[in-house]
Short mmCIF file of N, CA and C in Angstrom, two decimals:
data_model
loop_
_atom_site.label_atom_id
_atom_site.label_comp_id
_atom_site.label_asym_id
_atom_site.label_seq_id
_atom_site.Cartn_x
_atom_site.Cartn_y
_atom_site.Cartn_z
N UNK A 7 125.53 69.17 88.82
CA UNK A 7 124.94 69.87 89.94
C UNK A 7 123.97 68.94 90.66
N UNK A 8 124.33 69.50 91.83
CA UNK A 8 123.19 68.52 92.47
C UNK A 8 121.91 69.17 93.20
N UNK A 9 121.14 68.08 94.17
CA UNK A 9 120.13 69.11 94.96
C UNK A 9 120.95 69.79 96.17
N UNK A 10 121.59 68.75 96.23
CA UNK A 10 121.96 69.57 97.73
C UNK A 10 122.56 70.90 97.45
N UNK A 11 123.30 71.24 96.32
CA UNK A 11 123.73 72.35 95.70
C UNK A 11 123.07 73.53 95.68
N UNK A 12 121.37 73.44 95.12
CA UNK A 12 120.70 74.44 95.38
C UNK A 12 119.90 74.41 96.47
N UNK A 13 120.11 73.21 97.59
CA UNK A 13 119.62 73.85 98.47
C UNK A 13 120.68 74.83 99.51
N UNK A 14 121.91 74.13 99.89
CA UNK A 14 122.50 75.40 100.18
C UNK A 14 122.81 76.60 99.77
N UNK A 15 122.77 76.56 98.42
CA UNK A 15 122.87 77.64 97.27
C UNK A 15 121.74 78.83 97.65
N UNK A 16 120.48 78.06 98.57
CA UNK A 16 119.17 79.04 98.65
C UNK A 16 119.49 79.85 100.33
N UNK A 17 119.37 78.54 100.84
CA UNK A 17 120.46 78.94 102.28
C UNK A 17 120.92 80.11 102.42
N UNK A 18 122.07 80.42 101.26
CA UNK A 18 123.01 80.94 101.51
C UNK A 18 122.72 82.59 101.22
N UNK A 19 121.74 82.30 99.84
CA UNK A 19 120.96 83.86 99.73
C UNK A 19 120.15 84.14 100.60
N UNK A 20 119.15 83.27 101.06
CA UNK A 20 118.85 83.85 102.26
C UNK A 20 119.11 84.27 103.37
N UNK A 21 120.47 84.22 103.97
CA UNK A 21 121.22 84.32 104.90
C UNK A 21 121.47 85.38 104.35
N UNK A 22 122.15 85.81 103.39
CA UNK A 22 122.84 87.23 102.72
C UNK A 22 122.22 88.08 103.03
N UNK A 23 120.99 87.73 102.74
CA UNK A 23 119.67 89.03 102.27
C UNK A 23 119.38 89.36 103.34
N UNK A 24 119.18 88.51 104.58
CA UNK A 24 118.98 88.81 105.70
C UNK A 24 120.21 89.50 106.92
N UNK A 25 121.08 89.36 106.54
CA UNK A 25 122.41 89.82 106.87
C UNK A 25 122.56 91.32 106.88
N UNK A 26 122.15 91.40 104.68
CA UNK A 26 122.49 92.60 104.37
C UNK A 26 121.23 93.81 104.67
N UNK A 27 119.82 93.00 105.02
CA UNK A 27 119.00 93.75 105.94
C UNK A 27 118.79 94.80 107.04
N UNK A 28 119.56 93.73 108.17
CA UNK A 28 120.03 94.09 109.65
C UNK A 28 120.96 94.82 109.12
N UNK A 29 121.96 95.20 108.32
CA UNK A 29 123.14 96.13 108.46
C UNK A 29 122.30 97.40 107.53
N UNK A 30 121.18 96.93 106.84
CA UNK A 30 121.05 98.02 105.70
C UNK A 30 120.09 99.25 107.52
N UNK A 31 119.26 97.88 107.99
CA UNK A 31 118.18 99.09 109.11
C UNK A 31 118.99 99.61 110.33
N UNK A 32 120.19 98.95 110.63
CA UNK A 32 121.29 99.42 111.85
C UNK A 32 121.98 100.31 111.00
N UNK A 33 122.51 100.72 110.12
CA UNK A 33 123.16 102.00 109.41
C UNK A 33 121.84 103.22 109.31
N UNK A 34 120.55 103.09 108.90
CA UNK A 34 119.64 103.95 108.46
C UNK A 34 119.40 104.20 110.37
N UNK A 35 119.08 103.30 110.94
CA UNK A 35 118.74 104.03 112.45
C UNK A 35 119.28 105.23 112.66
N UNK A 36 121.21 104.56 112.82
CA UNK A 36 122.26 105.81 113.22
C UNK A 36 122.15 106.63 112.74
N UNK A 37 121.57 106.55 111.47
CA UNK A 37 121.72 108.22 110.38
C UNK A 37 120.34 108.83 110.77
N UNK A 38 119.89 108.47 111.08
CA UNK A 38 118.42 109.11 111.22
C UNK A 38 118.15 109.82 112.75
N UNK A 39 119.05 108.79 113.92
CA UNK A 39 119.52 109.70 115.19
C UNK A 39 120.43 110.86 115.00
N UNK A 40 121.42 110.26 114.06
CA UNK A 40 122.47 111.75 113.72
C UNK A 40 121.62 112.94 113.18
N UNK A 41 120.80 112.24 112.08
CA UNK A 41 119.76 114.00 112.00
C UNK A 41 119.02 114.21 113.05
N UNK A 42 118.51 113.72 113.60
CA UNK A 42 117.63 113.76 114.75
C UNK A 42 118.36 114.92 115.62
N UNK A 43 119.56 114.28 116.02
CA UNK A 43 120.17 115.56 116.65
C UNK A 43 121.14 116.73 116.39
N UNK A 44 121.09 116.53 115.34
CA UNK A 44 121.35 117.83 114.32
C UNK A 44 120.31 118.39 114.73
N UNK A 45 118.91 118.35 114.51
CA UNK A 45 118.12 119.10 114.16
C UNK A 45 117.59 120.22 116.21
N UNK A 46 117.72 119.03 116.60
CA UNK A 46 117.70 118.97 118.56
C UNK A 46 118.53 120.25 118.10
N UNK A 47 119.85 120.03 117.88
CA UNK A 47 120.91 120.76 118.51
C UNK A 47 120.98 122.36 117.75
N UNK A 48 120.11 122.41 116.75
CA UNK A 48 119.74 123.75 116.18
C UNK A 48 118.31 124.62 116.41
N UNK A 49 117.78 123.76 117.70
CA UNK A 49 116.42 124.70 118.09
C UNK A 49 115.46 123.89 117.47
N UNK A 50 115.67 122.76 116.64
CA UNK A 50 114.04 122.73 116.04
C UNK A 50 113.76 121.27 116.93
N UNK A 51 112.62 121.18 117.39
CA UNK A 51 112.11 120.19 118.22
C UNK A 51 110.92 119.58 117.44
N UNK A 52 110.50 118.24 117.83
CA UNK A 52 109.55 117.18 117.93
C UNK A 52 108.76 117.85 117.93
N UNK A 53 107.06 117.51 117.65
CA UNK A 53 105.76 118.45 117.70
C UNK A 53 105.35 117.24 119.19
N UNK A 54 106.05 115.74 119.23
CA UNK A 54 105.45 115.09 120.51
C UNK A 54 106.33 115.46 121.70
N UNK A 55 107.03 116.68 121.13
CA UNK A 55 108.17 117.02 122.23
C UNK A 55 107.25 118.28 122.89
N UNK A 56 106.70 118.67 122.48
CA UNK A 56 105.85 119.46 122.67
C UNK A 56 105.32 119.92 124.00
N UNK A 57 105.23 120.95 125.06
CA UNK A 57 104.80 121.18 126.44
C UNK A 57 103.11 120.43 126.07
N UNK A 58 102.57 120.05 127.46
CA UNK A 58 100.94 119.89 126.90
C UNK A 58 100.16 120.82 126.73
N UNK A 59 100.65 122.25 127.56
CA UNK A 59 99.50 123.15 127.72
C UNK A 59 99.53 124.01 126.42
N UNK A 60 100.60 123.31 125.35
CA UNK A 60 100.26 124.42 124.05
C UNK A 60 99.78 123.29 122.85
N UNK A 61 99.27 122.56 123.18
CA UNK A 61 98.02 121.36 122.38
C UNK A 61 96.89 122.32 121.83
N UNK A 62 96.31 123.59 122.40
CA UNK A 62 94.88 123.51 122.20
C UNK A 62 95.25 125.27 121.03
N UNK A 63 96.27 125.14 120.61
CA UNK A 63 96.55 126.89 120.09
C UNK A 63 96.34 126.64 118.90
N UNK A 64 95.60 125.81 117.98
CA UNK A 64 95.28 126.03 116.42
C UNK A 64 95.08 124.26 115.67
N UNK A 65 95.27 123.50 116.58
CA UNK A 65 95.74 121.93 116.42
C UNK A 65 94.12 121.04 116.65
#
């Protein structure tokens, strides 16, 4: 074995890890818009979705 071995060897996990990152937070986004509008699409709304003039009713 050589050096150059583990240095691309390190390279290469780091590239992975970072790879498998971006796909792990671009899959969790989509799923998290898909509930998002699940939830839109059954009446229940955002509290920053909120009209302004009903801010001052218990908050």
């Amino acid at each position: 074995m050589t050096h150059a071995f583990y240095v691309y060897a390190s390279y290469g996990f780091a590239a992975l890890v970072t790879i498998v990152v971006t796909v792990w937070t671009w899959a969790d986004g989509r799923a998290r818009r898909r509930e998002l509008a699940a939830l839109e699409a059954a009446g229940i709304r955002r509290r920053s979705a909120r009209p302004k003039d009903s801010l001052g009713d218990g908050e």
